Tab-separated table of C-alpha atoms in Angstrom:
chain	number	residue	atom	x	y	z
A	137	MET	CA	77.030	152.239	-174.014
A	138	SER	CA	73.653	150.544	-173.629
A	139	ARG	CA	75.393	147.327	-172.549
A	140	TYR	CA	77.274	149.303	-169.917
A	141	ILE	CA	74.054	150.847	-168.569
A	142	ILE	CA	72.261	147.467	-168.478
A	143	GLY	CA	75.230	145.946	-166.650
A	144	ARG	CA	75.314	148.706	-164.048
A	145	VAL	CA	71.536	148.465	-163.478
A	146	GLY	CA	71.889	144.693	-163.063
A	147	GLN	CA	74.660	145.188	-160.494
A	148	ALA	CA	72.474	147.693	-158.643
A	149	LEU	CA	69.565	145.210	-158.459
A	150	LEU	CA	71.950	142.504	-157.200
A	151	VAL	CA	73.218	144.816	-154.444
A	152	LEU	CA	69.645	145.592	-153.387
A	153	TRP	CA	68.757	141.878	-153.201
A	154	ILE	CA	71.882	141.152	-151.137
A	155	ALA	CA	71.088	144.063	-148.792
A	156	PHE	CA	67.509	142.820	-148.360
A	157	THR	CA	68.548	139.199	-147.731
A	158	ALA	CA	71.401	140.055	-145.347
A	159	SER	CA	69.270	142.470	-143.297
A	160	PHE	CA	66.393	139.943	-143.156
A	161	LEU	CA	68.623	137.144	-141.843
A	162	LEU	CA	70.390	139.390	-139.324
A	163	LEU	CA	67.109	140.780	-137.972
A	164	GLN	CA	65.653	137.291	-137.647
A	165	ALA	CA	68.697	136.245	-135.599
A	166	LEU	CA	67.976	138.867	-132.936
A	167	PRO	CA	66.550	137.558	-129.644
A	168	GLY	CA	62.970	138.640	-128.883
A	169	ASP	CA	60.768	140.746	-131.160
A	170	ALA	CA	58.676	143.909	-131.172
A	171	ILE	CA	55.449	142.053	-130.324
A	172	LEU	CA	56.871	140.686	-127.095
A	173	ILE	CA	58.442	144.047	-126.203
A	174	LYS	CA	55.211	145.962	-126.792
A	175	PHE	CA	52.433	143.566	-125.740
A	176	GLN	CA	54.041	141.738	-122.801
A	177	ASN	CA	53.815	144.948	-120.827
A	178	PRO	CA	51.763	144.068	-117.693
A	179	GLU	CA	49.960	147.420	-117.963
A	180	LEU	CA	48.239	146.210	-121.159
A	181	GLY	CA	46.807	143.179	-119.347
A	182	LEU	CA	47.090	140.805	-122.340
A	183	GLY	CA	47.148	137.060	-121.651
A	184	PRO	CA	49.323	134.423	-123.389
A	185	GLU	CA	46.472	133.455	-125.739
A	186	GLN	CA	45.966	137.035	-126.892
A	187	ILE	CA	49.712	137.523	-127.451
A	188	ALA	CA	49.835	134.242	-129.382
A	189	ALA	CA	46.962	135.471	-131.549
A	190	LEU	CA	48.869	138.698	-132.261
A	191	ARG	CA	52.016	136.745	-133.169
A	192	ASP	CA	49.932	134.599	-135.517
A	193	ALA	CA	48.366	137.702	-137.080
A	194	TYR	CA	51.813	139.246	-137.761
A	195	GLY	CA	53.176	135.868	-138.956
A	196	VAL	CA	56.283	136.022	-136.769
A	197	ASP	CA	56.097	132.293	-135.916
A	198	SER	CA	55.900	131.122	-139.544
A	199	PRO	CA	58.853	129.157	-140.994
A	200	LEU	CA	61.824	131.368	-141.891
A	201	TRP	CA	61.713	130.593	-145.618
A	202	GLN	CA	58.007	131.431	-145.718
A	203	GLN	CA	58.572	134.774	-143.963
A	204	TYR	CA	61.437	135.548	-146.362
A	205	LEU	CA	59.464	134.841	-149.539
A	206	GLN	CA	56.450	136.746	-148.243
A	207	ALA	CA	58.580	139.757	-147.241
A	208	LEU	CA	60.445	139.705	-150.578
A	209	GLY	CA	57.197	139.518	-152.532
A	210	ASN	CA	55.681	142.339	-150.495
A	211	PHE	CA	58.750	144.543	-151.053
A	212	LEU	CA	58.619	143.945	-154.796
A	213	THR	CA	55.017	145.174	-154.824
A	214	GLY	CA	55.766	148.212	-152.620
A	215	ASN	CA	54.258	146.740	-149.442
A	216	PHE	CA	56.801	147.228	-146.630
A	217	GLY	CA	54.665	145.621	-143.922
A	218	TYR	CA	53.158	146.976	-140.723
A	219	SER	CA	54.914	148.769	-137.878
A	220	VAL	CA	54.208	147.010	-134.594
A	221	VAL	CA	55.300	150.026	-132.538
A	222	GLY	CA	53.620	152.744	-134.592
A	223	SER	CA	50.533	150.640	-135.462
A	224	VAL	CA	50.601	152.059	-139.004
A	225	PRO	CA	51.917	150.788	-142.355
A	226	VAL	CA	55.707	151.114	-142.656
A	227	ALA	CA	55.299	153.112	-145.876
A	228	HIS	CA	53.418	155.782	-143.917
A	229	GLU	CA	56.248	155.954	-141.365
A	230	LEU	CA	58.837	156.403	-144.124
A	231	LEU	CA	56.843	159.025	-146.011
A	232	ALA	CA	56.177	160.974	-142.812
A	233	ASN	CA	59.857	161.095	-141.810
A	234	LEU	CA	61.588	161.222	-145.206
A	235	PRO	CA	61.145	164.963	-146.002
A	236	ALA	CA	62.942	166.084	-142.823
A	237	THR	CA	65.905	163.776	-143.438
A	238	ALA	CA	66.067	164.649	-147.144
A	239	ARG	CA	66.178	168.348	-146.271
A	240	LEU	CA	68.870	167.832	-143.625
A	241	ALA	CA	70.967	165.566	-145.875
A	242	SER	CA	70.730	167.843	-148.942
A	243	LEU	CA	71.656	170.953	-146.947
A	244	GLY	CA	74.460	169.090	-145.168
A	245	PHE	CA	75.909	167.778	-148.421
A	246	THR	CA	75.661	171.202	-150.079
A	247	LEU	CA	77.501	172.840	-147.178
A	248	ALA	CA	80.092	170.022	-147.223
A	249	VAL	CA	80.807	170.691	-150.921
A	250	ILE	CA	81.132	174.438	-150.265
A	251	ILE	CA	83.555	173.817	-147.372
A	252	ALA	CA	85.577	171.329	-149.448
A	253	LEU	CA	85.846	173.730	-152.405
A	254	GLY	CA	86.801	176.595	-150.087
A	255	LEU	CA	89.543	174.573	-148.394
A	256	ALA	CA	90.890	173.320	-151.742
A	257	PHE	CA	91.006	176.820	-153.239
A	258	LEU	CA	92.632	178.312	-150.131
A	259	ALA	CA	95.180	175.488	-149.938
A	260	THR	CA	96.114	176.150	-153.568
A	261	LEU	CA	96.066	179.954	-153.683
A	262	ALA	CA	97.438	180.791	-150.217
A	263	PRO	CA	100.544	182.977	-150.586
A	264	PHE	CA	102.753	181.287	-147.979
A	265	ALA	CA	103.894	177.671	-147.790
A	266	TRP	CA	103.218	177.433	-144.041
A	267	LEU	CA	99.691	178.718	-144.563
A	268	ARG	CA	99.032	176.196	-147.357
A	269	THR	CA	100.315	173.407	-145.107
A	270	ALA	CA	98.079	174.556	-142.252
A	271	ILE	CA	95.005	174.666	-144.511
A	272	GLN	CA	95.803	171.225	-145.961
A	273	SER	CA	95.828	169.782	-142.422
A	274	ILE	CA	92.295	171.020	-141.653
A	275	PRO	CA	90.530	168.081	-143.433
A	276	SER	CA	92.476	165.625	-141.258
A	277	LEU	CA	91.130	167.435	-138.205
A	278	PHE	CA	87.567	167.475	-139.548
A	279	VAL	CA	87.502	163.758	-140.394
A	280	SER	CA	88.646	162.843	-136.884
A	281	LEU	CA	85.689	164.604	-135.225
A	282	PRO	CA	82.951	162.178	-134.109
A	283	VAL	CA	79.522	163.402	-135.242
A	284	PHE	CA	77.888	163.022	-131.807
A	285	TRP	CA	80.768	164.898	-130.100
A	286	LEU	CA	80.673	167.703	-132.668
A	287	GLY	CA	76.921	168.112	-132.216
A	288	ILE	CA	77.206	168.256	-128.435
A	289	MET	CA	80.075	170.789	-128.649
A	290	LEU	CA	78.066	173.040	-130.992
A	291	ILE	CA	75.144	172.950	-128.557
A	292	GLN	CA	77.415	173.736	-125.611
A	293	ILE	CA	79.172	176.651	-127.354
A	294	PHE	CA	76.518	178.324	-129.525
A	295	SER	CA	73.410	177.532	-127.505
A	296	PHE	CA	74.360	177.327	-123.830
A	297	ARG	CA	77.449	179.618	-123.688
A	298	LEU	CA	76.975	182.214	-126.419
A	299	LYS	CA	73.158	181.843	-126.557
A	300	TRP	CA	73.205	182.565	-130.306
A	301	ILE	CA	71.111	179.571	-131.366
A	302	SER	CA	68.333	178.060	-129.292
A	303	VAL	CA	67.912	174.291	-129.081
A	304	ILE	CA	64.614	174.569	-127.186
A	305	ASN	CA	61.692	175.200	-129.548
A	306	PRO	CA	63.853	176.834	-132.277
A	307	GLY	CA	62.420	178.229	-135.492
A	308	GLU	CA	62.396	176.116	-138.641
A	309	ILE	CA	65.594	177.641	-140.066
A	310	GLU	CA	67.283	178.165	-136.699
A	311	GLY	CA	66.719	174.526	-135.810
A	312	LEU	CA	68.618	173.386	-138.900
A	313	ILE	CA	71.790	175.478	-138.469
A	314	MET	CA	73.693	173.309	-135.996
A	315	PRO	CA	72.470	169.927	-137.361
A	316	VAL	CA	73.541	170.914	-140.897
A	317	ILE	CA	76.978	172.043	-139.680
A	318	THR	CA	77.333	168.852	-137.619
A	319	LEU	CA	76.563	166.737	-140.659
A	320	ALA	CA	78.614	168.761	-143.148
A	321	ILE	CA	81.986	169.085	-141.416
A	322	PRO	CA	82.974	165.369	-141.280
A	323	ILE	CA	81.645	164.808	-144.828
A	324	SER	CA	83.621	167.772	-146.198
A	325	ALA	CA	86.957	166.367	-144.997
A	326	PRO	CA	87.428	163.473	-147.476
A	327	LEU	CA	86.002	165.625	-150.282
A	328	ALA	CA	88.576	168.328	-149.545
A	329	GLN	CA	91.431	165.813	-149.250
A	330	ILE	CA	90.664	164.216	-152.620
A	331	LEU	CA	90.139	167.598	-154.270
A	332	ILE	CA	93.397	169.068	-152.927
A	333	ARG	CA	95.349	165.994	-154.071
A	334	ASN	CA	93.750	166.086	-157.535
A	335	ILE	CA	94.428	169.807	-157.910
A	336	ASP	CA	98.100	169.226	-157.044
A	337	GLU	CA	98.343	166.441	-159.667
A	338	VAL	CA	96.566	168.358	-162.416
A	339	SER	CA	98.629	171.479	-161.683
A	340	THR	CA	101.782	169.619	-162.764
A	341	LEU	CA	100.431	168.677	-166.220
A	342	PRO	CA	101.927	170.362	-169.314
A	343	PHE	CA	98.773	172.208	-170.429
A	344	VAL	CA	98.655	174.009	-167.063
A	345	ALA	CA	102.296	175.079	-167.488
A	346	VAL	CA	101.422	176.425	-170.944
A	347	ALA	CA	98.523	178.447	-169.494
A	348	ARG	CA	100.838	179.918	-166.852
A	349	ALA	CA	103.491	180.704	-169.489
A	350	LYS	CA	100.902	182.745	-171.385
A	351	GLY	CA	100.582	185.025	-168.353
A	352	ALA	CA	97.308	183.736	-166.853
A	353	SER	CA	96.848	184.478	-163.157
A	354	PRO	CA	96.918	181.598	-160.618
A	355	SER	CA	93.209	181.983	-159.855
A	356	TRP	CA	92.330	181.975	-163.592
A	357	VAL	CA	94.413	178.861	-164.228
A	358	LEU	CA	92.870	177.144	-161.217
A	359	TRP	CA	89.294	177.944	-162.176
A	360	ARG	CA	89.470	177.483	-165.978
A	361	HIS	CA	92.012	174.677	-166.398
A	362	VAL	CA	92.566	172.762	-163.146
A	363	VAL	CA	89.283	172.471	-161.253
A	364	LYS	CA	87.295	170.910	-164.096
A	365	ASN	CA	89.797	168.062	-164.457
A	366	ALA	CA	90.268	167.679	-160.709
A	367	LEU	CA	86.540	167.336	-160.022
A	368	LEU	CA	86.034	164.056	-161.908
A	369	PRO	CA	87.666	161.711	-159.328
A	370	THR	CA	85.841	163.644	-156.591
A	371	LEU	CA	82.504	162.480	-158.031
A	372	THR	CA	83.284	158.894	-157.009
A	373	ILE	CA	84.067	159.728	-153.405
A	374	ALA	CA	80.968	161.964	-153.286
A	375	GLY	CA	78.778	158.982	-154.177
A	376	ILE	CA	80.448	156.803	-151.555
A	377	LEU	CA	80.065	159.508	-148.925
A	378	PHE	CA	76.309	159.438	-149.378
A	379	GLY	CA	76.210	156.303	-147.220
A	380	GLU	CA	78.076	158.139	-144.466
A	381	LEU	CA	75.631	161.011	-144.889
A	382	LEU	CA	72.714	158.719	-143.970
A	383	ALA	CA	74.612	157.267	-141.009
A	384	GLY	CA	75.509	160.774	-139.866
A	385	ALA	CA	71.867	161.831	-140.198
A	386	VAL	CA	70.830	159.069	-137.769
A	387	ILE	CA	73.250	160.336	-135.111
A	388	THR	CA	72.612	164.021	-135.830
A	389	GLU	CA	68.825	163.685	-135.581
A	390	THR	CA	69.207	161.759	-132.320
A	391	VAL	CA	71.545	164.369	-130.777
A	392	PHE	CA	69.326	167.316	-131.754
A	393	GLY	CA	66.009	165.512	-131.154
A	394	LEU	CA	64.854	165.942	-134.763
A	395	ASN	CA	62.135	163.946	-136.454
A	396	GLY	CA	63.309	162.034	-139.515
A	397	ILE	CA	64.579	158.711	-140.767
A	398	GLY	CA	67.357	158.880	-138.157
A	399	GLY	CA	64.939	159.276	-135.268
A	400	LEU	CA	62.717	156.562	-136.736
A	401	THR	CA	65.738	154.245	-136.993
A	402	GLU	CA	66.731	154.872	-133.387
A	403	ARG	CA	63.193	154.124	-132.150
A	404	SER	CA	62.822	151.048	-134.340
A	405	VAL	CA	66.139	149.585	-133.161
A	406	ARG	CA	65.238	150.276	-129.531
A	407	PHE	CA	61.927	148.376	-129.848
A	408	GLN	CA	63.134	145.815	-132.437
A	409	ASP	CA	60.485	146.910	-134.951
A	410	THR	CA	61.986	144.672	-137.626
A	411	SER	CA	59.600	145.637	-140.437
A	412	VAL	CA	60.615	149.296	-140.144
A	413	ILE	CA	64.330	148.482	-139.786
A	414	GLN	CA	64.169	146.224	-142.855
A	415	ALA	CA	62.478	148.964	-144.895
A	416	ILE	CA	65.043	151.577	-143.770
A	417	VAL	CA	67.967	149.297	-144.676
A	418	VAL	CA	66.577	148.598	-148.139
A	419	PHE	CA	65.659	152.262	-148.641
A	420	SER	CA	69.175	153.342	-147.613
A	421	ALA	CA	70.704	150.760	-149.951
A	422	LEU	CA	68.427	151.979	-152.747
A	423	CYS	CA	69.534	155.593	-152.219
A	424	PHE	CA	73.194	154.568	-152.033
A	425	VAL	CA	72.960	152.445	-155.190
A	426	ALA	CA	70.997	155.104	-157.070
A	427	VAL	CA	73.497	157.862	-156.252
A	428	ASN	CA	76.480	155.717	-157.245
A	429	LEU	CA	74.708	154.595	-160.420
A	430	ILE	CA	74.073	158.222	-161.370
A	431	VAL	CA	77.729	159.058	-160.648
A	432	ASP	CA	78.900	156.170	-162.833
A	433	LEU	CA	76.607	157.224	-165.660
A	434	LEU	CA	77.779	160.845	-165.384
A	435	TYR	CA	81.451	159.932	-165.769
A	436	PRO	CA	81.307	159.430	-169.568
A	437	VAL	CA	79.324	162.666	-169.860
A	438	PHE	CA	82.088	164.720	-168.214
A	439	ASP	CA	85.047	162.754	-169.627
A	440	PRO	CA	84.934	162.168	-173.413
A	441	ARG	CA	87.753	159.586	-173.128
A	442	LEU	CA	85.490	157.318	-171.053
A	443	ARG	CA	82.620	157.871	-173.502
A	444	ARG	CA	84.749	156.611	-176.360
A	445	LEU	CA	85.974	153.703	-174.222
A	446	LYS	CA	82.452	152.609	-173.240
A	447	GLY	CA	81.293	152.875	-176.834
A	448	ALA	CA	84.260	150.991	-178.240
A	449	PRO	CA	83.642	147.396	-179.365
A	450	ALA	CA	85.076	144.709	-177.062
């Protein structure tokens, strides 16, 4: 078991290094940079010598290998560099915007799980075949909805037409309702699809037939015997969906004008603030790797067969 954990941690560190290196090379290949975008503005009145001094201070004209080693060393010590646009350390930018995104992502994922469980239960317990088929087709509809389109439609319907939820200076809770729904619906679709398929497979196993033969109700059999076994494969897709959750948060925060990592990403891309973009990419990769590592480590906890397999000698 310890060898398995060490191996998975090693794979996670390798993924983080690849994400850092790939993002560094891609950002360096972009034409222009944040210093030129910000300081070549004629309104600032800076001359070529002053701009050259700023470029030297930020080290953007140093050899590529030197910039890479310096950036890698700084990241390993927790120094993410300096934001040219915000004129503050990148770590401050991340810490200032992280709580809003974490709150939006956690609420969106929680609602997505609730929707997925609701659809799976209804698709299994619905009394008519046509109704079960209709419910099973809902995830396909949800997954086809673009996040930006869904957000705009929610604003049009619930804010402008029905006037139920304000998008102009809303309260703290009111301002989260539509963004959370926008983020949750597309994420819930693959969760529901996997869960419905797993419930159908587990429902055909012999021990479920035995439980039914003993007179247990469909809802009792589903809750006590089927769901627990059907949830295990869903854990994997839940970890993978975390990456989509971050991508959806970027679009959702932009559509609803929210402050967070998404808004910071949009601004940093617009002004080519490479230090901030690099930190966001590595931070996103770290979150993605951490969630999937936790999911992998939880598998043997929930499935004793895997625990015995991991502990078995090679």
